[in-house]
Amino acid sequence: MKKLVNAASGLGCWVSILGPLAALILYPRANALFALVFVGVAVIVVNVLLTKEPTPQEVADGIEHLMNGDNAGMEVDTFEHLRIRDPNVKGLWVRSIAVCGLPETWAGLSDAEKDTLRHIIRELRRMSAAAPPPSPGA
């Protein structure tokens, strides 16, 4: 499902960029084709509104994967661009990047720096354990 949402978002971005160009080139007098711009913008807005906020456990797992170096593909970029609304989780996420630098370098950190990340991971997991379970309708 996540791949489908990402693909739809990417498609919306391409439509919003290429749609107006195609309209100008192919149909310079057909102003109705500029509605494609609004479709692309709508797809992007819906993607932003429906994106699920990561839980403290998911952020902790992401830090751990990056620290151990067992990440693949776009995991580093995904981690760097998380949209976290909870100020406590966001503070720990920012601290992990501020203290240890860019996540793509975490696999080669010193033991002291890895201990700092492990401490952040423990705090995030403690927050996750203390959080109330999600409601059945959510």
PDB file of C-alpha atoms in Angstrom:
ATOM      1  CA  MET A   1       0.000   0.000   0.000  1.00  0.00           C
ATOM      2  CA  LYS A   2       2.851   2.379   0.861  1.00  0.00           C
ATOM      3  CA  LYS A   3       4.432   1.837  -2.556  1.00  0.00           C
ATOM      4  CA  LEU A   4       1.119   2.637  -4.221  1.00  0.00           C
ATOM      5  CA  VAL A   5       0.788   5.882  -2.262  1.00  0.00           C
ATOM      6  CA  ASN A   6       4.377   6.872  -3.096  1.00  0.00           C
ATOM      7  CA  ALA A   7       3.825   6.054  -6.760  1.00  0.00           C
ATOM      8  CA  ALA A   8       0.613   8.109  -6.803  1.00  0.00           C
ATOM      9  CA  SER A   9       2.425  11.011  -5.189  1.00  0.00           C
ATOM     10  CA  GLY A  10       5.243  10.803  -7.709  1.00  0.00           C
ATOM     11  CA  LEU A  11       2.751  10.629 -10.552  1.00  0.00           C
ATOM     12  CA  GLY A  12       1.016  13.714  -9.208  1.00  0.00           C
ATOM     13  CA  CYS A  13       4.315  15.582  -9.141  1.00  0.00           C
ATOM     14  CA  TRP A  14       5.058  14.668 -12.746  1.00  0.00           C
ATOM     15  CA  VAL A  15       1.562  15.635 -13.856  1.00  0.00           C
ATOM     16  CA  SER A  16       1.863  19.000 -12.144  1.00  0.00           C
ATOM     17  CA  ILE A  17       5.172  19.693 -13.891  1.00  0.00           C
ATOM     18  CA  LEU A  18       4.636  18.214 -17.334  1.00  0.00           C
ATOM     19  CA  GLY A  19       0.911  18.964 -17.702  1.00  0.00           C
ATOM     20  CA  PRO A  20       1.235  22.715 -18.206  1.00  0.00           C
ATOM     21  CA  LEU A  21       4.168  22.268 -20.571  1.00  0.00           C
ATOM     22  CA  ALA A  22       2.230  19.775 -22.680  1.00  0.00           C
ATOM     23  CA  ALA A  23      -0.786  22.085 -22.667  1.00  0.00           C
ATOM     24  CA  LEU A  24       1.234  25.060 -23.888  1.00  0.00           C
ATOM     25  CA  ILE A  25       2.941  23.072 -26.637  1.00  0.00           C
ATOM     26  CA  LEU A  26       0.035  20.961 -27.892  1.00  0.00           C
ATOM     27  CA  TYR A  27      -2.955  23.206 -27.301  1.00  0.00           C
ATOM     28  CA  PRO A  28      -1.963  26.829 -26.802  1.00  0.00           C
ATOM     29  CA  ARG A  29      -5.614  27.969 -27.011  1.00  0.00           C
ATOM     30  CA  ALA A  30      -7.131  25.236 -24.802  1.00  0.00           C
ATOM     31  CA  ASN A  31      -7.081  26.740 -21.331  1.00  0.00           C
ATOM     32  CA  ALA A  32      -8.996  23.791 -19.823  1.00  0.00           C
ATOM     33  CA  LEU A  33      -5.841  21.658 -19.877  1.00  0.00           C
ATOM     34  CA  PHE A  34      -4.418  23.781 -17.119  1.00  0.00           C
ATOM     35  CA  ALA A  35      -6.755  21.899 -14.781  1.00  0.00           C
ATOM     36  CA  LEU A  36      -4.031  19.221 -14.727  1.00  0.00           C
ATOM     37  CA  VAL A  37      -2.015  21.584 -12.558  1.00  0.00           C
ATOM     38  CA  PHE A  38      -4.751  21.486  -9.945  1.00  0.00           C
ATOM     39  CA  VAL A  39      -4.890  17.679 -10.108  1.00  0.00           C
ATOM     40  CA  GLY A  40      -1.159  17.478  -9.390  1.00  0.00           C
ATOM     41  CA  VAL A  41      -1.381  19.927  -6.529  1.00  0.00           C
ATOM     42  CA  ALA A  42      -4.391  18.062  -5.108  1.00  0.00           C
ATOM     43  CA  VAL A  43      -2.477  14.760  -5.160  1.00  0.00           C
ATOM     44  CA  ILE A  44       0.435  16.343  -3.300  1.00  0.00           C
ATOM     45  CA  VAL A  45      -1.859  17.941  -0.691  1.00  0.00           C
ATOM     46  CA  VAL A  46      -3.721  14.662  -0.120  1.00  0.00           C
ATOM     47  CA  ASN A  47      -0.397  12.833   0.265  1.00  0.00           C
ATOM     48  CA  VAL A  48       0.772  15.321   2.907  1.00  0.00           C
ATOM     49  CA  LEU A  49      -2.535  15.181   4.789  1.00  0.00           C
ATOM     50  CA  LEU A  50      -2.785  11.380   4.782  1.00  0.00           C
ATOM     51  CA  THR A  51       0.838  10.633   5.657  1.00  0.00           C
ATOM     52  CA  LYS A  52       0.932   8.662   8.907  1.00  0.00           C
ATOM     53  CA  GLU A  53       3.121  10.125  11.607  1.00  0.00           C
ATOM     54  CA  PRO A  54       5.910   7.723  12.622  1.00  0.00           C
ATOM     55  CA  THR A  55       5.657   6.243  16.092  1.00  0.00           C
ATOM     56  CA  PRO A  56       8.559   6.521  18.546  1.00  0.00           C
ATOM     57  CA  GLN A  57       9.179   2.785  17.958  1.00  0.00           C
ATOM     58  CA  GLU A  58       9.479   3.324  14.188  1.00  0.00           C
ATOM     59  CA  VAL A  59      11.910   6.217  14.696  1.00  0.00           C
ATOM     60  CA  ALA A  60      13.967   4.084  17.108  1.00  0.00           C
ATOM     61  CA  ASP A  61      14.019   1.197  14.615  1.00  0.00           C
ATOM     62  CA  GLY A  62      15.140   3.594  11.872  1.00  0.00           C
ATOM     63  CA  ILE A  63      18.000   4.920  13.992  1.00  0.00           C
ATOM     64  CA  GLU A  64      19.046   1.375  14.882  1.00  0.00           C
ATOM     65  CA  HIS A  65      19.021   0.199  11.255  1.00  0.00           C
ATOM     66  CA  LEU A  66      21.085   3.185  10.145  1.00  0.00           C
ATOM     67  CA  MET A  67      23.528   2.799  13.027  1.00  0.00           C
ATOM     68  CA  ASN A  68      24.042  -0.911  12.279  1.00  0.00           C
ATOM     69  CA  GLY A  69      24.446  -0.215   8.566  1.00  0.00           C
ATOM     70  CA  ASP A  70      21.732  -2.701   7.520  1.00  0.00           C
ATOM     71  CA  ASN A  71      19.758  -0.168   5.523  1.00  0.00           C
ATOM     72  CA  ALA A  72      19.002  -0.252   1.825  1.00  0.00           C
ATOM     73  CA  GLY A  73      17.618   1.963  -0.884  1.00  0.00           C
ATOM     74  CA  MET A  74      16.062   5.211   0.222  1.00  0.00           C
ATOM     75  CA  GLU A  75      15.996   4.509   3.976  1.00  0.00           C
ATOM     76  CA  VAL A  76      18.485   7.293   4.734  1.00  0.00           C
ATOM     77  CA  ASP A  77      16.477   9.865   2.785  1.00  0.00           C
ATOM     78  CA  THR A  78      13.237   8.613   4.274  1.00  0.00           C
ATOM     79  CA  PHE A  79      14.691   8.964   7.778  1.00  0.00           C
ATOM     80  CA  GLU A  80      16.075  12.439   7.083  1.00  0.00           C
ATOM     81  CA  HIS A  81      12.688  13.680   5.823  1.00  0.00           C
ATOM     82  CA  LEU A  82      10.356  12.293   8.487  1.00  0.00           C
ATOM     83  CA  ARG A  83       7.411  14.527   9.338  1.00  0.00           C
ATOM     84  CA  ILE A  84       7.193  14.222  13.103  1.00  0.00           C
ATOM     85  CA  ARG A  85       4.558  16.273  14.929  1.00  0.00           C
ATOM     86  CA  ASP A  86       5.217  15.084  18.491  1.00  0.00           C
ATOM     87  CA  PRO A  87       7.735  17.586  19.922  1.00  0.00           C
ATOM     88  CA  ASN A  88       9.365  14.994  22.221  1.00  0.00           C
ATOM     89  CA  VAL A  89       9.962  12.500  19.414  1.00  0.00           C
ATOM     90  CA  LYS A  90      11.084  15.273  17.076  1.00  0.00           C
ATOM     91  CA  GLY A  91      13.536  16.540  19.696  1.00  0.00           C
ATOM     92  CA  LEU A  92      15.174  13.117  19.981  1.00  0.00           C
ATOM     93  CA  TRP A  93      15.204  12.715  16.185  1.00  0.00           C
ATOM     94  CA  VAL A  94      16.896  16.122  15.775  1.00  0.00           C
ATOM     95  CA  ARG A  95      19.319  15.300  18.583  1.00  0.00           C
ATOM     96  CA  SER A  96      20.326  12.049  16.884  1.00  0.00           C
ATOM     97  CA  ILE A  97      21.259  13.954  13.731  1.00  0.00           C
ATOM     98  CA  ALA A  98      22.854  16.892  15.579  1.00  0.00           C
ATOM     99  CA  VAL A  99      25.030  14.726  17.800  1.00  0.00           C
ATOM    100  CA  CYS A 100      26.131  12.108  15.280  1.00  0.00           C
ATOM    101  CA  GLY A 101      26.008  13.930  11.943  1.00  0.00           C
ATOM    102  CA  LEU A 102      24.414  12.682   8.775  1.00  0.00           C
ATOM    103  CA  PRO A 103      22.714   9.273   9.056  1.00  0.00           C
ATOM    104  CA  GLU A 104      24.603   7.846   6.081  1.00  0.00           C
ATOM    105  CA  THR A 105      27.783   8.005   8.194  1.00  0.00           C
ATOM    106  CA  TRP A 106      26.350   6.322  11.290  1.00  0.00           C
ATOM    107  CA  ALA A 107      27.628   2.843  10.400  1.00  0.00           C
ATOM    108  CA  GLY A 108      31.193   4.079  10.966  1.00  0.00           C
ATOM    109  CA  LEU A 109      30.658   5.937  14.239  1.00  0.00           C
ATOM    110  CA  SER A 110      32.902   5.548  17.250  1.00  0.00           C
ATOM    111  CA  ASP A 111      31.716   3.508  20.227  1.00  0.00           C
ATOM    112  CA  ALA A 112      30.983   6.684  22.229  1.00  0.00           C
ATOM    113  CA  GLU A 113      28.812   8.085  19.442  1.00  0.00           C
ATOM    114  CA  LYS A 114      26.998   4.748  19.047  1.00  0.00           C
ATOM    115  CA  ASP A 115      26.344   4.778  22.808  1.00  0.00           C
ATOM    116  CA  THR A 116      24.730   8.200  22.389  1.00  0.00           C
ATOM    117  CA  LEU A 117      22.474   6.798  19.658  1.00  0.00           C
ATOM    118  CA  ARG A 118      21.654   3.753  21.791  1.00  0.00           C
ATOM    119  CA  HIS A 119      20.609   6.093  24.610  1.00  0.00           C
ATOM    120  CA  ILE A 120      18.300   7.973  22.199  1.00  0.00           C
ATOM    121  CA  ILE A 121      16.889   4.635  20.986  1.00  0.00           C
ATOM    122  CA  ARG A 122      16.151   3.582  24.590  1.00  0.00           C
ATOM    123  CA  GLU A 123      14.381   6.894  25.255  1.00  0.00           C
ATOM    124  CA  LEU A 124      12.255   6.518  22.111  1.00  0.00           C
ATOM    125  CA  ARG A 125      11.310   2.943  23.001  1.00  0.00           C
ATOM    126  CA  ARG A 126      10.449   4.024  26.540  1.00  0.00           C
ATOM    127  CA  MET A 127       8.146   6.683  25.054  1.00  0.00           C
ATOM    128  CA  SER A 128       6.595   4.076  22.780  1.00  0.00           C
ATOM    129  CA  ALA A 129       5.929   1.731  25.705  1.00  0.00           C
ATOM    130  CA  ALA A 130       4.364   4.544  27.746  1.00  0.00           C
ATOM    131  CA  ALA A 131       2.122   5.740  24.890  1.00  0.00           C
ATOM    132  CA  PRO A 132      -1.528   4.662  24.992  1.00  0.00           C
ATOM    133  CA  PRO A 133      -2.543   2.075  22.384  1.00  0.00           C
ATOM    134  CA  PRO A 134      -4.192   3.463  19.242  1.00  0.00           C
ATOM    135  CA  SER A 135      -7.966   3.538  19.222  1.00  0.00           C
ATOM    136  CA  PRO A 136      -9.698   0.827  17.151  1.00  0.00           C
ATOM    137  CA  GLY A 137     -11.067   3.376  14.665  1.00  0.00           C
ATOM    138  CA  ALA A 138      -7.659   4.965  13.948  1.00  0.00           C
TER     139      ALA A 138
END
